[in-house]
Amino acid sequence: MTAKLIDGRQVSATVREEVSARVKKRLQDGKRAPGLAVVLVGEDPASQIYVRNKRRDCESVGFASFQYDLGADATQVQLESLIDDLNDNPEVDGILIQLPLPPHLDADPLLLRIHPDKDVDGFHPYNLGRLCQRKPELRPCTPAGIIRLLDSIGTNYKGAHALVVGASNIVGRPMALELLLKGATITVAHRFTQDLAGYVAQADILVAAAGKPGLIKGEWVKPGSTVIDVGMNRLDSGKLCGDVEFDAARERAAWITPVPGGVGPMTIATLLQNALEACERRDIG
Ligand SMILES: NC(=O)C1=CN([C@@H]2O[C@H](COP(=O)(O)OP(=O)(O)OC[C@H]3O[C@@H](n4cnc5c(N)ncnc54)[C@H](OP(=O)(O)O)[C@@H]3O)[C@@H](O)[C@H]2O)C=CC1
Ligand SMILES: Nc1nc(=O)c2c([nH]1)NC[C@@H]1CN(c3ccc(C(=O)N[C@@H](CCC(=O)O)C(=O)O)cc3)C=[N+]21
Ligand SMILES: [Mg+2]
């Protein structure tokens, strides 16, 4: 079997069109455009690219984009006061602090300081808690974007065994909660897991999010399964690759996401969806 590709660029374009149409409708109704604030600290080249893409997509769907580029020497107190200002700013519906921050800054208290209603990354404990309790509000972008991809191929979650490789707060853990919410039976693998190969062989849905190129061998993959590769690893050659041995996995899976062009574009599209939702919710409440 050669797996069909799950086209994240195509599905994300559909999401952007949906968001764009809802923004247009708001403007026709005399309402304001959603506002998204993206905060970049320092000059990490990968972060600069991601932030540029986020701002570009933001503008392409008609949002107001608020940009904050702080030097690598920005202090914790400076960031705290910026977050306080953005929390109070009525034109800002969503606040995103690009991670990772330079090592002298502590991300956790900053993420906690973002008002949960403006937490478009879905990283605040309030929003993670809501997902945990089956009543999600703002959902972490990468896992929610992956669910959208899985829905787009008609995934049957109930009765499926889903394996999530990686247990970070921003990808692996919320991914497991999203799959659980859909009715899958979940396993979460991490650094201390023994016999990763054995779990992969039993996974109808595999989500690889460890950040280790080639960690998942193609020959482990369950025939007929769906493989979602979240890994974004830059090789010395400059080439971007995932955590899964793509060519070999493709010979066994039924569906697979490419890297690039799979999960990455969905993360940004879901961010836009979250910002619109945050905006619509603030209008009512
Ligand atoms: N496409 C996209 O939109 C996005 C892509 N990414 C990419 O996804 C990957 C993961 O990101 P993130 O969650 O932030 O990374 P982290 O480094 O925070 O988390 C990685 C997780 O994988 C686990 N892990 C590491 N090595 C192994 C191993 N050998 N076997 C099993 N589990 C292992 C770690 O275990 P432990 O907890 O024990 O340390 C940890 O839970 C990265 O490549 C990142 O670039 C991230 C965000 C968005
Ligand atoms: N507060 C915060 N929120 C995040 O959501 C967040 C973050 N910080 N820090 C870094 C990670 C990583 N991340 C990606 C988003 C898009 C692509 C993406 O668009 N990837 C393209 C290719 C990009 C390229 O070519 O380099 C693709 O896969 O096709 C990748 C990775 C969001 N993150
Ligand atoms: Mg995210």
Short mmCIF file of C-alpha atoms and ligand atoms in Angstrom, two decimals:
data_model
loop_
_atom_site.label_atom_id
_atom_site.label_comp_id
_atom_site.label_asym_id
_atom_site.label_seq_id
_atom_site.Cartn_x
_atom_site.Cartn_y
_atom_site.Cartn_z
CA MET A 1 0.00 0.00 0.00
CA THR A 2 1.21 3.52 -0.73
CA ALA A 3 -0.33 6.05 1.61
CA LYS A 4 -2.35 8.98 0.38
CA LEU A 5 -1.01 12.38 1.40
CA ILE A 6 -2.95 14.55 3.81
CA ASP A 7 -2.55 18.00 2.31
CA GLY A 8 -2.17 20.53 5.13
CA ARG A 9 -1.73 23.39 2.71
CA GLN A 10 -5.08 22.65 1.11
CA VAL A 11 -7.03 22.11 4.35
CA SER A 12 -5.44 25.20 5.91
CA ALA A 13 -6.48 27.26 2.86
CA THR A 14 -10.08 26.14 3.46
CA VAL A 15 -9.83 27.18 7.11
CA ARG A 16 -8.42 30.59 6.12
CA GLU A 17 -11.31 31.06 3.66
CA GLU A 18 -13.82 30.25 6.40
CA VAL A 19 -12.17 32.73 8.76
CA SER A 20 -11.91 35.35 6.05
CA ALA A 21 -15.62 35.06 5.20
CA ARG A 22 -16.60 35.45 8.86
CA VAL A 23 -14.39 38.52 9.20
CA LYS A 24 -15.97 40.03 6.09
CA LYS A 25 -19.43 39.44 7.53
CA ARG A 26 -18.38 41.15 10.78
CA LEU A 27 -17.18 44.20 8.89
CA GLN A 28 -20.42 44.33 6.86
CA ASP A 29 -22.32 44.25 10.14
CA GLY A 30 -20.34 47.28 11.32
CA LYS A 31 -18.22 45.29 13.76
CA ARG A 32 -14.46 45.63 14.12
CA ALA A 33 -11.84 43.26 12.70
CA PRO A 34 -10.31 40.73 15.13
CA GLY A 35 -6.94 41.87 16.50
CA LEU A 36 -3.99 39.57 17.11
CA ALA A 37 -0.85 40.64 18.95
CA VAL A 38 2.29 38.62 18.23
CA VAL A 39 5.27 39.18 20.52
CA LEU A 40 8.75 38.19 19.36
CA VAL A 41 11.73 38.44 21.69
CA GLY A 42 15.24 38.25 20.27
CA GLU A 43 16.47 37.14 16.87
CA ASP A 44 16.08 33.36 16.64
CA PRO A 45 15.96 32.85 12.84
CA ALA A 46 13.30 30.09 12.93
CA SER A 47 11.07 32.17 15.23
CA GLN A 48 11.48 35.17 12.93
CA ILE A 49 10.19 33.11 9.99
CA TYR A 50 7.23 31.68 11.93
CA VAL A 51 6.27 35.09 13.25
CA ARG A 52 6.48 36.62 9.80
CA ASN A 53 4.18 33.87 8.47
CA LYS A 54 1.71 34.39 11.31
CA ARG A 55 1.54 38.12 10.68
CA ARG A 56 1.18 37.60 6.93
CA ASP A 57 -1.70 35.11 7.35
CA CYS A 58 -3.29 37.38 9.91
CA GLU A 59 -3.43 40.25 7.47
CA SER A 60 -4.56 37.99 4.61
CA VAL A 61 -7.81 37.17 6.48
CA GLY A 62 -8.46 40.80 7.39
CA PHE A 63 -7.31 40.86 11.02
CA ALA A 64 -5.60 43.79 12.65
CA SER A 65 -2.04 42.67 13.42
CA PHE A 66 -0.20 44.17 16.38
CA GLN A 67 3.53 43.58 16.24
CA TYR A 68 5.96 43.70 19.14
CA ASP A 69 9.59 42.95 18.37
CA LEU A 70 11.66 43.16 21.53
CA GLY A 71 15.43 42.91 21.72
CA ALA A 72 17.10 39.79 23.12
CA ASP A 73 17.84 41.88 26.25
CA ALA A 74 14.16 42.44 27.11
CA THR A 75 13.42 41.86 30.80
CA GLN A 76 10.78 39.76 32.55
CA VAL A 77 9.23 42.94 33.99
CA GLN A 78 9.05 44.56 30.54
CA LEU A 79 7.21 41.55 29.17
CA GLU A 80 4.88 41.45 32.16
CA SER A 81 3.91 45.04 31.60
CA LEU A 82 3.43 44.48 27.85
CA ILE A 83 1.10 41.55 28.59
CA ASP A 84 -0.85 43.69 31.08
CA ASP A 85 -1.28 46.39 28.42
CA LEU A 86 -2.42 43.86 25.81
CA ASN A 87 -4.84 42.24 28.28
CA ASP A 88 -6.39 45.71 28.82
CA ASN A 89 -6.38 46.75 25.15
CA PRO A 90 -9.94 46.35 23.80
CA GLU A 91 -8.72 46.10 20.18
CA VAL A 92 -6.59 43.05 20.97
CA ASP A 93 -8.48 39.74 20.99
CA GLY A 94 -5.51 37.39 20.97
CA ILE A 95 -2.02 37.47 22.47
CA LEU A 96 0.77 35.16 21.29
CA ILE A 97 4.24 35.11 22.82
CA GLN A 98 6.48 33.27 20.37
CA LEU A 99 8.40 30.43 22.06
CA PRO A 100 11.13 29.63 22.90
CA LEU A 101 12.09 32.79 24.81
CA PRO A 102 15.76 33.67 25.41
CA PRO A 103 17.12 31.66 28.37
CA HIS A 104 17.11 34.54 30.90
CA LEU A 105 13.30 34.79 30.64
CA ASP A 106 10.80 32.50 32.37
CA ALA A 107 7.94 31.61 30.01
CA ASP A 108 5.54 29.94 32.47
CA PRO A 109 4.58 32.98 34.58
CA LEU A 110 4.18 35.02 31.39
CA LEU A 111 1.84 32.47 29.81
CA LEU A 112 -0.12 32.44 33.09
CA ARG A 113 -0.41 36.22 32.93
CA ILE A 114 -2.17 36.24 29.53
CA HIS A 115 -5.90 36.52 30.14
CA PRO A 116 -7.43 33.10 29.31
CA ASP A 117 -9.98 34.80 27.01
CA LYS A 118 -7.07 36.14 24.89
CA ASP A 119 -4.96 32.99 25.08
CA VAL A 120 -5.12 32.06 21.39
CA ASP A 121 -2.31 29.50 21.81
CA GLY A 122 -4.47 27.62 24.32
CA PHE A 123 -1.46 27.25 26.64
CA HIS A 124 -3.02 28.77 29.79
CA PRO A 125 -3.84 26.22 32.52
CA TYR A 126 -7.46 27.42 32.39
CA ASN A 127 -7.79 26.47 28.73
CA LEU A 128 -5.90 23.19 29.16
CA GLY A 129 -8.15 22.42 32.13
CA ARG A 130 -11.25 23.05 30.05
CA LEU A 131 -10.00 20.61 27.39
CA CYS A 132 -9.23 18.11 30.14
CA GLN A 133 -12.82 18.41 31.38
CA ARG A 134 -14.29 17.87 27.87
CA LYS A 135 -15.47 21.49 27.61
CA PRO A 136 -12.78 23.07 25.46
CA GLU A 137 -12.73 26.81 24.89
CA LEU A 138 -9.50 28.03 23.24
CA ARG A 139 -7.65 24.87 22.16
CA PRO A 140 -3.90 24.49 21.55
CA CYS A 141 -3.39 25.16 17.83
CA THR A 142 -1.28 22.21 16.71
CA PRO A 143 -3.47 19.46 18.24
CA ALA A 144 -6.70 21.17 17.16
CA GLY A 145 -5.30 21.59 13.63
CA ILE A 146 -4.43 17.88 13.56
CA ILE A 147 -8.00 16.96 14.53
CA ARG A 148 -9.18 19.07 11.61
CA LEU A 149 -6.82 17.13 9.31
CA LEU A 150 -8.03 13.79 10.70
CA ASP A 151 -11.66 14.87 10.28
CA SER A 152 -10.93 15.88 6.68
CA ILE A 153 -10.11 12.25 5.78
CA GLY A 154 -13.15 10.87 7.61
CA THR A 155 -11.24 9.31 10.51
CA ASN A 156 -13.23 6.92 12.66
CA TYR A 157 -11.90 7.58 16.17
CA LYS A 158 -14.20 5.35 18.18
CA GLY A 159 -12.54 2.00 18.70
CA ALA A 160 -9.27 3.25 17.22
CA HIS A 161 -6.01 3.02 19.13
CA ALA A 162 -4.17 6.34 18.94
CA LEU A 163 -0.52 6.66 19.92
CA VAL A 164 0.97 10.07 20.68
CA VAL A 165 4.77 10.10 20.77
CA GLY A 166 5.86 13.08 22.87
CA ALA A 167 4.26 14.52 26.00
CA SER A 168 5.02 18.26 25.94
CA ASN A 169 2.54 20.77 27.32
CA ILE A 170 2.05 22.39 23.92
CA VAL A 171 1.74 19.36 21.62
CA GLY A 172 1.77 15.81 23.03
CA ARG A 173 -0.43 16.20 26.12
CA PRO A 174 -3.20 18.31 24.58
CA MET A 175 -3.07 16.03 21.49
CA ALA A 176 -3.84 13.03 23.69
CA LEU A 177 -6.76 14.94 25.29
CA GLU A 178 -8.17 15.89 21.88
CA LEU A 179 -8.04 12.27 20.69
CA LEU A 180 -9.62 11.07 23.94
CA LEU A 181 -12.41 13.63 23.47
CA LYS A 182 -13.03 12.13 20.01
CA GLY A 183 -13.45 8.65 21.46
CA ALA A 184 -10.08 7.09 20.65
CA THR A 185 -8.21 4.86 23.09
CA ILE A 186 -4.94 6.63 23.71
CA THR A 187 -1.36 5.77 24.57
CA VAL A 188 1.23 8.48 25.23
CA ALA A 189 4.89 7.59 24.71
CA HIS A 190 7.80 9.67 25.99
CA ARG A 191 11.47 9.50 26.79
CA PHE A 192 11.06 6.65 29.32
CA THR A 193 8.81 4.48 27.17
CA GLN A 194 10.18 1.02 26.47
CA ASP A 195 9.33 -0.82 23.26
CA LEU A 196 8.21 2.21 21.27
CA ALA A 197 8.22 -0.10 18.21
CA GLY A 198 5.60 -2.35 19.85
CA TYR A 199 3.23 0.58 20.53
CA VAL A 200 3.67 1.99 17.03
CA ALA A 201 2.81 -1.42 15.53
CA GLN A 202 -0.58 -1.27 17.31
CA ALA A 203 -1.47 2.32 16.44
CA ASP A 204 -4.36 2.98 14.05
CA ILE A 205 -3.58 6.68 14.45
CA LEU A 206 0.03 7.69 15.10
CA VAL A 207 0.95 11.26 16.04
CA ALA A 208 4.73 11.73 16.19
CA ALA A 209 5.79 14.83 18.17
CA ALA A 210 9.17 14.13 19.74
CA GLY A 211 11.37 16.40 17.63
CA LYS A 212 13.75 13.55 16.75
CA PRO A 213 14.40 13.00 13.04
CA GLY A 214 13.79 9.41 11.95
CA LEU A 215 12.75 8.28 15.45
CA ILE A 216 9.80 6.33 14.03
CA LYS A 217 10.97 3.59 11.68
CA GLY A 218 8.81 2.99 8.65
CA GLU A 219 8.76 -0.77 9.27
CA TRP A 220 7.09 -0.26 12.69
CA VAL A 221 4.05 1.44 11.18
CA LYS A 222 0.78 -0.53 11.32
CA PRO A 223 -0.45 -1.37 7.82
CA GLY A 224 -3.48 0.78 6.89
CA SER A 225 -2.91 3.30 9.67
CA THR A 226 -2.91 7.10 9.63
CA VAL A 227 0.43 8.79 10.34
CA ILE A 228 0.61 12.43 11.49
CA ASP A 229 4.13 13.83 11.67
CA VAL A 230 4.44 16.96 13.83
CA GLY A 231 8.24 16.95 13.96
CA MET A 232 9.98 19.95 12.39
CA ASN A 233 13.66 19.10 12.29
CA ARG A 234 16.15 21.14 10.29
CA LEU A 235 18.92 18.87 8.99
CA ASP A 236 22.50 20.07 8.40
CA SER A 237 21.67 19.99 4.70
CA GLY A 238 19.08 22.70 5.40
CA LYS A 239 16.29 20.25 4.57
CA LEU A 240 13.25 20.10 6.85
CA CYS A 241 12.13 16.66 8.01
CA GLY A 242 9.73 15.05 10.45
CA ASP A 243 10.11 12.38 13.13
CA VAL A 244 8.92 9.56 10.87
CA GLU A 245 10.93 7.79 8.14
CA PHE A 246 8.61 9.11 5.48
CA ASP A 247 9.36 6.92 2.43
CA ALA A 248 9.23 3.63 4.34
CA ALA A 249 6.17 4.64 6.39
CA ARG A 250 4.38 5.63 3.22
CA GLU A 251 4.58 2.04 1.96
CA ARG A 252 2.56 0.80 4.96
CA ALA A 253 0.19 3.56 6.07
CA ALA A 254 -3.11 4.45 4.40
CA TRP A 255 -2.69 8.19 5.08
CA ILE A 256 0.35 10.29 5.96
CA THR A 257 1.21 13.97 6.41
CA PRO A 258 4.26 15.38 4.61
CA VAL A 259 6.81 17.69 6.27
CA PRO A 260 6.63 20.47 5.24
CA GLY A 261 3.06 20.96 4.01
CA GLY A 262 1.26 18.87 6.64
CA VAL A 263 0.73 19.92 10.25
CA GLY A 264 2.68 23.21 10.13
CA PRO A 265 0.24 25.19 7.98
CA MET A 266 -2.67 23.91 10.12
CA THR A 267 -1.11 25.33 13.29
CA ILE A 268 -1.22 28.84 11.88
CA ALA A 269 -4.70 28.42 10.38
CA THR A 270 -6.01 27.25 13.76
CA LEU A 271 -4.40 30.25 15.43
CA LEU A 272 -6.48 32.48 13.14
CA GLN A 273 -9.60 30.48 14.00
CA ASN A 274 -8.87 30.87 17.69
CA ALA A 275 -8.36 34.63 17.37
CA LEU A 276 -11.68 34.98 15.54
CA GLU A 277 -13.42 32.87 18.17
CA ALA A 278 -11.86 34.92 20.96
CA CYS A 279 -13.09 38.07 19.23
CA GLU A 280 -16.63 36.76 18.73
CA ARG A 281 -16.81 35.62 22.32
CA ARG A 282 -15.67 38.97 23.66
CA ASP A 283 -18.38 40.71 21.60
CA ILE A 284 -21.12 38.70 23.29
CA GLY A 285 -19.71 38.55 26.80
N1 LIG B 1 4.28 21.69 12.96
C1 LIG B 1 3.99 22.45 13.98
O1 LIG B 1 3.08 23.24 13.91
C2 LIG B 1 4.74 22.33 15.24
C3 LIG B 1 5.82 21.51 15.28
N2 LIG B 1 6.53 21.34 16.42
C4 LIG B 1 7.63 20.37 16.38
O2 LIG B 1 7.19 19.20 17.04
C5 LIG B 1 8.26 18.60 17.73
C6 LIG B 1 7.90 18.50 19.22
O3 LIG B 1 7.71 19.80 19.75
P1 LIG B 1 7.52 20.05 21.31
O4 LIG B 1 6.41 19.21 21.82
O5 LIG B 1 7.49 21.50 21.50
O6 LIG B 1 8.93 19.46 21.85
P2 LIG B 1 9.48 19.13 23.30
O7 LIG B 1 10.93 18.95 23.14
O8 LIG B 1 8.92 20.09 24.28
O9 LIG B 1 8.81 17.73 23.63
C7 LIG B 1 9.22 16.55 23.02
C8 LIG B 1 8.58 15.37 23.68
O10 LIG B 1 9.03 14.17 23.05
C9 LIG B 1 9.54 13.28 24.02
N3 LIG B 1 10.67 12.51 23.49
C10 LIG B 1 11.93 12.93 23.24
N4 LIG B 1 12.68 11.92 22.79
C11 LIG B 1 11.89 10.83 22.75
C12 LIG B 1 12.10 9.48 22.39
N5 LIG B 1 13.29 9.07 21.96
N6 LIG B 1 11.05 8.64 22.47
C13 LIG B 1 9.86 9.06 22.89
N7 LIG B 1 9.60 10.32 23.24
C14 LIG B 1 10.60 11.19 23.19
C15 LIG B 1 9.95 14.13 25.19
O11 LIG B 1 9.90 13.33 26.35
P3 LIG B 1 10.13 13.87 27.84
O12 LIG B 1 8.84 14.57 28.20
O13 LIG B 1 10.33 12.65 28.64
O14 LIG B 1 11.31 14.79 27.75
C16 LIG B 1 8.89 15.23 25.16
O15 LIG B 1 7.72 14.81 25.84
C17 LIG B 1 9.48 19.46 17.42
O16 LIG B 1 10.13 18.93 16.28
C18 LIG B 1 8.87 20.81 17.08
O17 LIG B 1 9.70 21.57 16.24
C19 LIG B 1 6.14 21.94 17.58
C20 LIG B 1 5.07 22.79 17.60
C21 LIG B 1 4.29 23.07 16.42
N1 LIG B 2 3.62 30.71 21.18
C1 LIG B 2 3.92 29.83 20.23
N2 LIG B 2 2.93 29.23 19.54
C2 LIG B 2 3.21 28.33 18.56
O1 LIG B 2 2.28 27.77 17.94
C3 LIG B 2 4.57 28.02 18.28
C4 LIG B 2 5.57 28.67 19.02
N3 LIG B 2 5.22 29.55 20.00
N4 LIG B 2 6.87 28.40 18.80
C5 LIG B 2 7.30 27.49 17.77
C6 LIG B 2 6.25 26.46 17.41
C7 LIG B 2 6.44 25.90 16.03
N5 LIG B 2 5.27 26.32 15.28
C8 LIG B 2 5.11 26.16 13.90
C9 LIG B 2 4.16 26.82 13.20
C10 LIG B 2 4.06 26.72 11.82
C11 LIG B 2 4.94 25.94 11.11
C12 LIG B 2 4.85 25.88 9.63
O2 LIG B 2 4.15 26.64 9.00
N6 LIG B 2 5.61 24.98 8.96
C13 LIG B 2 5.65 24.87 7.52
C14 LIG B 2 7.05 25.05 6.95
C15 LIG B 2 7.88 26.13 7.54
C16 LIG B 2 9.30 26.13 7.01
O3 LIG B 2 9.47 25.86 5.80
O4 LIG B 2 10.21 26.40 7.80
C17 LIG B 2 5.23 23.48 7.10
O5 LIG B 2 5.33 22.54 7.91
O6 LIG B 2 4.83 23.31 5.95
C18 LIG B 2 5.87 25.24 11.81
C19 LIG B 2 5.97 25.33 13.20
C20 LIG B 2 4.47 27.04 16.07
N7 LIG B 2 4.95 27.14 17.30
MG MG B 3 0.74 25.78 18.80
#
